[in-house]
Structures are given as C-alpha cells and as structure tokens.
CSV table of C-alpha atoms in Angstrom, one decimal:
chain,number,residue,atom,x,y,z
A,4,MET,CA,53.7,26.2,22.3
A,5,SER,CA,53.7,30.0,21.4
A,6,LYS,CA,53.2,32.2,24.3
A,7,ASN,CA,49.6,33.7,22.6
A,8,LYS,CA,48.4,30.0,22.4
A,9,LYS,CA,49.4,29.8,26.2
A,10,PHE,CA,47.7,32.7,27.3
A,11,TRP,CA,44.2,31.8,25.5
A,12,LEU,CA,44.6,28.2,26.9
A,13,THR,CA,44.9,29.7,30.4
A,14,LEU,CA,42.2,31.8,30.0
A,15,LEU,CA,39.8,29.0,28.9
A,16,SER,CA,40.5,27.2,32.0
A,17,ALA,CA,40.4,30.2,34.0
A,18,VAL,CA,36.8,30.5,32.7
A,19,ILE,CA,35.7,26.7,32.8
A,20,CYS,CA,37.1,26.8,36.7
A,21,LEU,CA,34.8,30.2,37.2
A,22,ILE,CA,31.7,28.4,35.8
A,23,HIS,CA,32.1,25.4,38.3
A,24,ILE,CA,32.9,27.9,41.3
A,25,LEU,CA,30.1,30.4,40.8
A,26,PRO,CA,27.4,27.8,41.7
A,27,PHE,CA,29.0,26.7,44.8
A,28,TYR,CA,29.7,30.2,45.8
A,29,ILE,CA,26.1,31.1,45.4
A,30,LEU,CA,25.1,27.7,47.5
A,31,ILE,CA,27.4,29.0,50.3
A,32,THR,CA,25.8,32.5,50.3
A,33,THR,CA,22.4,31.2,50.4
A,34,ALA,CA,22.7,28.6,52.8
A,35,PHE,CA,24.1,31.3,55.4
A,36,LYS,CA,21.6,34.2,54.7
A,37,ALA,CA,18.4,34.6,56.9
A,38,ASP,CA,15.1,34.5,55.3
A,39,ASP,CA,14.5,38.6,55.6
A,40,ASP,CA,18.2,39.2,53.9
A,41,LEU,CA,17.3,40.9,50.6
A,42,SER,CA,20.6,41.4,49.4
A,43,SER,CA,22.1,40.4,46.4
A,44,LYS,CA,22.7,36.6,46.1
A,45,TRP,CA,26.4,37.7,45.0
A,46,GLU,CA,27.0,39.6,48.3
A,47,PHE,CA,28.5,37.3,50.9
A,48,PRO,CA,26.6,37.5,54.2
A,49,GLY,CA,28.7,39.5,57.2
A,50,TYR,CA,27.4,36.9,59.6
A,51,TRP,CA,26.8,33.5,60.1
A,52,TYR,CA,23.2,32.3,60.2
A,53,LEU,CA,22.9,28.4,61.1
A,54,ASP,CA,18.9,28.5,61.3
A,55,ASN,CA,18.9,27.3,57.5
A,56,PHE,CA,20.7,24.2,58.7
A,57,ILE,CA,18.7,23.5,61.9
A,58,ASN,CA,15.5,24.0,60.2
A,59,ALA,CA,16.6,21.7,57.0
A,60,TRP,CA,17.8,19.0,59.1
A,61,ASN,CA,14.5,18.8,61.4
A,62,GLN,CA,11.9,19.6,58.8
A,63,ALA,CA,13.0,17.4,56.2
A,64,ASP,CA,14.0,14.5,58.6
A,65,LEU,CA,17.4,14.5,57.4
A,66,ALA,CA,18.7,12.3,60.1
A,67,SER,CA,16.6,9.5,58.5
A,68,ALA,CA,17.6,10.3,54.9
A,69,PHE,CA,21.0,10.4,55.8
A,70,ARG,CA,20.7,6.9,57.0
A,71,ASN,CA,19.1,5.8,54.1
A,72,ASN,CA,21.6,7.2,51.8
A,73,ILE,CA,24.6,5.4,53.9
A,74,ILE,CA,22.9,2.2,53.7
A,75,VAL,CA,22.3,2.3,49.8
A,76,THR,CA,25.4,4.0,48.6
A,77,ALA,CA,27.8,1.4,50.9
A,78,VAL,CA,26.1,-1.7,50.1
A,79,SER,CA,25.6,-0.6,46.3
A,80,VAL,CA,29.2,0.5,45.9
A,81,ALA,CA,30.7,-2.5,47.7
A,82,LEU,CA,28.6,-5.1,45.3
A,83,ILE,CA,29.4,-3.0,42.5
A,84,VAL,CA,33.3,-2.9,43.1
A,85,LEU,CA,33.0,-6.6,44.1
A,86,VAL,CA,30.7,-8.0,41.2
A,87,GLY,CA,32.3,-5.6,38.2
A,88,SER,CA,36.3,-6.4,39.4
A,89,ILE,CA,35.5,-10.1,39.2
A,90,ALA,CA,33.5,-10.0,36.0
A,91,ALA,CA,36.2,-8.0,34.3
A,92,TYR,CA,38.9,-10.1,34.9
A,93,PRO,CA,37.9,-13.0,32.7
A,94,LEU,CA,36.9,-10.5,30.2
A,95,ALA,CA,40.4,-9.1,29.8
A,96,ARG,CA,42.4,-12.0,30.2
A,97,ARG,CA,40.7,-14.7,27.7
A,98,GLN,CA,39.9,-13.1,24.5
A,99,THR,CA,37.5,-15.6,23.4
A,100,SER,CA,34.7,-14.5,20.8
A,101,TRP,CA,32.0,-15.3,23.6
A,102,ASN,CA,34.0,-13.0,25.9
A,103,LYS,CA,34.3,-10.3,23.3
A,104,PHE,CA,30.4,-10.2,22.6
A,105,ILE,CA,29.5,-10.2,26.6
A,106,TYR,CA,32.1,-7.2,26.7
A,107,ALA,CA,30.4,-5.6,23.7
A,108,LEU,CA,27.0,-5.8,25.5
A,109,PHE,CA,28.1,-4.3,28.6
A,110,VAL,CA,29.6,-1.4,26.7
A,111,SER,CA,26.3,-1.1,24.5
A,112,ALA,CA,24.6,-0.7,27.9
A,113,LEU,CA,26.4,2.4,28.5
A,114,ILE,CA,24.3,4.0,25.9
A,115,VAL,CA,20.9,3.4,27.4
A,116,PRO,CA,19.5,6.0,29.4
A,117,PRO,CA,17.8,4.9,32.6
A,118,LEU,CA,14.9,7.1,32.1
A,119,THR,CA,13.8,5.5,28.9
A,120,ILE,CA,13.1,2.0,30.5
A,121,LEU,CA,11.3,3.6,33.4
A,122,VAL,CA,8.1,2.3,32.9
A,123,PRO,CA,8.7,-1.4,32.1
A,124,LEU,CA,11.6,-1.3,35.1
A,125,TYR,CA,8.8,-0.1,37.5
A,126,LYS,CA,6.3,-2.9,36.5
A,127,TYR,CA,9.1,-5.3,37.0
A,128,MET,CA,10.0,-3.8,40.4
A,129,VAL,CA,6.5,-4.3,41.5
A,130,ASP,CA,6.3,-7.8,40.3
A,131,ILE,CA,9.2,-9.0,42.0
A,132,GLY,CA,8.3,-7.0,45.4
A,133,GLY,CA,11.3,-4.6,45.0
A,134,MET,CA,9.4,-1.4,45.8
A,135,ASN,CA,10.2,0.4,48.8
A,136,THR,CA,12.7,-1.8,49.8
A,137,TYR,CA,16.4,-1.2,50.4
A,138,TRP,CA,17.6,-4.3,48.1
A,139,GLY,CA,15.2,-3.3,45.3
A,140,ILE,CA,16.9,0.4,45.0
A,141,ILE,CA,20.4,-1.3,45.7
A,142,LEU,CA,19.7,-3.7,42.6
A,143,LEU,CA,18.8,-1.0,40.6
A,144,HIS,CA,22.2,0.8,41.2
A,145,VAL,CA,24.3,-2.1,40.8
A,146,THR,CA,22.7,-3.0,37.8
A,147,PHE,CA,23.0,0.3,36.0
A,148,ASN,CA,26.5,0.9,37.5
A,149,LEU,CA,28.0,-2.1,36.3
A,150,PRO,CA,28.7,-1.5,32.6
A,151,MET,CA,30.8,1.5,33.4
A,152,THR,CA,32.6,-0.5,36.1
A,153,ILE,CA,33.4,-3.4,34.0
A,154,PHE,CA,34.4,-1.1,31.3
A,155,LEU,CA,36.9,0.6,33.5
A,156,TYR,CA,38.2,-2.6,35.1
A,157,THR,CA,38.8,-4.6,31.9
A,158,GLY,CA,40.9,-1.9,30.5
A,159,PHE,CA,42.9,-1.3,33.7
A,160,ILE,CA,43.4,-5.2,33.9
A,161,SER,CA,44.4,-5.6,30.1
A,162,THR,CA,47.4,-3.3,31.3
A,163,ILE,CA,48.8,-5.6,33.9
A,164,PRO,CA,51.2,-8.2,32.6
A,165,ARG,CA,50.0,-11.6,31.8
A,166,GLU,CA,53.5,-12.6,33.2
A,167,LEU,CA,52.3,-12.2,37.1
A,168,ASP,CA,49.1,-14.6,36.2
A,169,GLU,CA,51.9,-17.5,34.8
A,170,ALA,CA,54.4,-17.1,37.4
A,171,SER,CA,51.6,-17.2,40.4
A,172,MET,CA,50.0,-20.4,38.5
A,173,ILE,CA,53.4,-22.0,38.4
A,174,ASP,CA,54.0,-21.2,42.1
A,175,GLY,CA,50.6,-23.3,42.5
A,176,ALA,CA,48.3,-20.8,42.8
A,177,GLY,CA,44.6,-21.5,41.8
A,178,ARG,CA,42.7,-18.5,39.9
A,179,PHE,CA,40.6,-17.4,42.8
A,180,THR,CA,43.9,-17.1,44.9
A,181,LEU,CA,45.7,-15.6,42.2
A,182,PHE,CA,43.1,-13.1,41.6
A,183,TYR,CA,42.4,-12.0,45.5
A,184,ARG,CA,45.9,-12.2,46.3
A,185,ILE,CA,47.8,-10.8,43.1
A,186,ILE,CA,45.2,-9.3,40.9
A,187,LEU,CA,43.0,-7.5,43.2
A,188,PRO,CA,45.6,-5.5,45.3
A,189,LEU,CA,47.0,-3.9,41.8
A,190,LEU,CA,43.3,-2.6,41.2
A,191,LYS,CA,43.4,-0.2,44.0
A,192,PRO,CA,43.8,3.1,41.7
A,193,ILE,CA,40.7,1.9,39.4
A,194,THR,CA,39.2,0.6,42.6
A,195,ALA,CA,39.5,4.3,44.0
A,196,THR,CA,38.2,5.6,41.0
A,197,VAL,CA,35.1,3.5,40.7
A,198,ILE,CA,34.0,4.2,44.5
A,199,ILE,CA,34.6,7.9,43.5
A,200,PHE,CA,32.1,7.8,40.4
A,201,THR,CA,29.8,5.3,41.3
A,202,GLY,CA,29.4,6.7,45.1
A,203,VAL,CA,28.7,10.2,43.8
A,204,ALA,CA,26.1,8.8,41.3
A,205,VAL,CA,24.3,6.5,43.9
A,206,TRP,CA,24.7,9.1,46.6
A,207,ASN,CA,22.8,12.1,44.5
A,208,ASP,CA,20.7,9.7,42.6
A,209,TYR,CA,16.9,11.3,42.5
A,210,GLN,CA,15.5,9.7,39.6
A,211,PHE,CA,15.3,6.2,40.9
A,212,SER,CA,14.5,7.0,44.6
A,213,VAL,CA,11.6,9.2,43.9
A,214,PHE,CA,9.9,6.4,42.0
A,215,PHE,CA,11.1,3.3,43.9
A,216,LEU,CA,11.5,4.4,47.5
A,217,GLN,CA,8.1,6.2,47.8
A,218,LYS,CA,7.7,5.5,51.8
A,219,PRO,CA,8.8,8.7,53.7
A,220,GLU,CA,10.7,6.6,56.1
A,221,LEU,CA,12.9,5.3,53.2
A,222,ARG,CA,13.5,8.7,51.4
A,223,THR,CA,16.9,9.6,50.6
A,224,PHE,CA,18.5,13.0,50.9
A,225,THR,CA,17.8,14.5,47.5
A,226,VAL,CA,14.0,13.3,47.8
A,227,ALA,CA,13.9,15.0,51.2
A,228,LEU,CA,15.2,18.2,50.0
A,229,ALA,CA,13.0,18.1,47.0
A,230,SER,CA,10.1,18.1,49.7
A,231,PHE,CA,11.2,21.9,50.4
A,232,PHE,CA,10.0,22.9,46.6
A,233,GLY,CA,6.1,23.2,46.7
A,234,SER,CA,3.2,25.3,44.6
A,235,TYR,CA,3.4,27.8,47.5
A,236,SER,CA,6.7,27.9,49.3
A,237,ASN,CA,10.3,27.3,48.3
A,238,GLU,CA,12.6,27.3,51.0
A,239,ILE,CA,15.9,28.0,49.0
A,240,GLY,CA,17.7,28.5,52.4
A,241,TRP,CA,16.9,25.3,53.7
A,242,VAL,CA,17.6,23.5,50.5
A,243,ALA,CA,21.2,25.0,50.3
A,244,ALA,CA,22.1,24.5,53.6
A,245,GLY,CA,20.6,20.6,53.3
A,246,SER,CA,22.9,20.4,50.0
A,247,LEU,CA,26.1,21.6,52.1
A,248,ILE,CA,25.1,18.8,54.5
A,249,GLY,CA,24.7,16.1,52.1
A,250,ALA,CA,28.1,17.0,50.1
A,251,LEU,CA,29.9,16.7,53.0
A,252,PRO,CA,30.4,12.7,52.9
A,253,MET,CA,31.2,12.6,49.4
A,254,VAL,CA,33.8,15.4,49.7
A,255,VAL,CA,35.4,13.6,52.5
A,256,THR,CA,35.5,10.4,50.4
A,257,TYR,CA,36.9,12.2,47.6
A,258,LEU,CA,39.8,13.7,49.6
A,259,PHE,CA,40.3,10.5,51.2
A,260,LEU,CA,40.4,8.5,47.8
A,261,GLN,CA,42.2,11.0,46.0
A,262,ARG,CA,45.9,10.1,46.9
A,263,TYR,CA,45.5,6.5,46.0
A,264,PHE,CA,43.7,7.9,42.7
A,265,ILE,CA,46.7,10.1,41.6
A,266,SER,CA,49.3,7.9,43.0
A,267,GLY,CA,48.0,4.8,41.3
A,268,LEU,CA,47.6,6.6,38.2
A,269,SER,CA,51.1,7.9,38.1
A,270,SER,CA,52.8,4.7,39.2
A,271,GLY,CA,51.0,2.0,37.4
A,272,ALA,CA,49.7,-0.8,38.2
A,273,VAL,CA,52.7,-3.1,38.2
A,274,LYS,CA,54.3,-1.4,40.8
A,275,GLY,CA,51.0,-1.3,42.7
C-alpha cells in the first residue's frame, strides 16, 4: 500500500472517530453545566455541577426506571442466548431442506422493521393481556432479537468441527449432554457478542417501551428521560446527565465482555 493511500485512510479513520466522539463530548459538557451557564456548548465547564444528575434522578424517578430496565434487559438477554443457541445448533448441524427453510425464514425476518407491524402487534398484545407487563415487553424483545441471534450462532457453530460431535457421541454422550458440555462452552465468544448487541438494543429501546409499558411505574430509562421534553420546557442538562447515568451499565458490560469477545475471535472456537 502506498504512503499516499495510507495517509488518506488514516485521515478518513480519524474523521470517522471524531464524528463518533463529538456527540459524547457535547453530552458531557452539557451534563456538567449549570442552567444559567450560557457559554458555548463546545466549551468544557471549569467546574463540576452535579445538580443535573440529582434532579434527573429524582424528577424522573430514575431509580424505578433503572430497576425496570435491569429486569427487562437481564431476562430478555438470558432468554435470547438460551433459545437462540439451542435453535441454532440443529440448524447448523443438520442441513436438511426443512432446516434450510427455517433458517431462511429467520434470516428474512431481519429485514422487517418493527414499526411497520406496530399496529397489529399492539392489538395482539392487548388480546393476550401483555400490555403493561414485564413478560409482554420481554416477549417482544426476545422475538425481535432472535433472528439476528440465530444467524450469528448458526454461522459460528458451522465453524466448529463435526468431529467433536462424533467423538462425544462415541463416548456415550447424548445430544443434550453434547450441546451443554461440549458445544456451549465453545460458544463463549459469540455469546459475548450476542450479549453486547442485544443487551444494548434492549437497554436503549424506546419504540416498544413507550407503546407497551404505559404505566408510570413501569417506565424504562429512555421513556423516563423523554418526559423532560415538553411543549413548554426542555431540560437539556437533566437529559444529558440522565443519559450518562443510563449508559454506565452498558459501558461496564462491554468492558467486562470485551476481553472474551476479542480473545474468542482471535483464538477460534476449537481451542475455546
């Protein structure tokens, strides 16, 4: 690669990084600025103003929203990983016509935007009594995240040698024992990826939460923060502070799983 091409690629990478970093920088400057501070949003405050965090936490009842988010996200991600990995195993190992059709059906579901079926989905949730319930919103998250999860697990399991299955079967292991003791531990890297992707999607969800969790005591973090935007007032500082609080769990989760994610991708499933 020529030096000139390397330079332009480096410059392009720097610009892309800058585009991603700038909104986060403005979020931090806004969160730590006082209401009467009229300086530019690009200027970092020379003080630590924490009232925005206190007001956001108290006025939007973020403690309750935090609890709701943890329940919905933890249960949803656990079910997505469990169901997705179990469903993907036979799809990856048995390439029958029926399994290929099921796999194509899951993959085709990826192109369906959830908002396009929101009206019939709303009516269906009312009919089955899933409105304003934890299990209702969890069912939606699991359903809409399973196609991508099965797609990722199926591709990863396909890279695991079938000889492992055959050796385990010769040693007397059944299908369930084979999956839980041999295959599942090898899926750690892709499981970390699924947890990161689906965890962030469920934690930051707004479209489903605002429609299907309408009771104030069941509001999630994003819906609670949206209450600061009204016709007559916009509490930008509170929203910025609340957004930083809400981002912390996902940042910690990502940092914790990152080493599994990277080491797993580099070492491969067979060594797992």
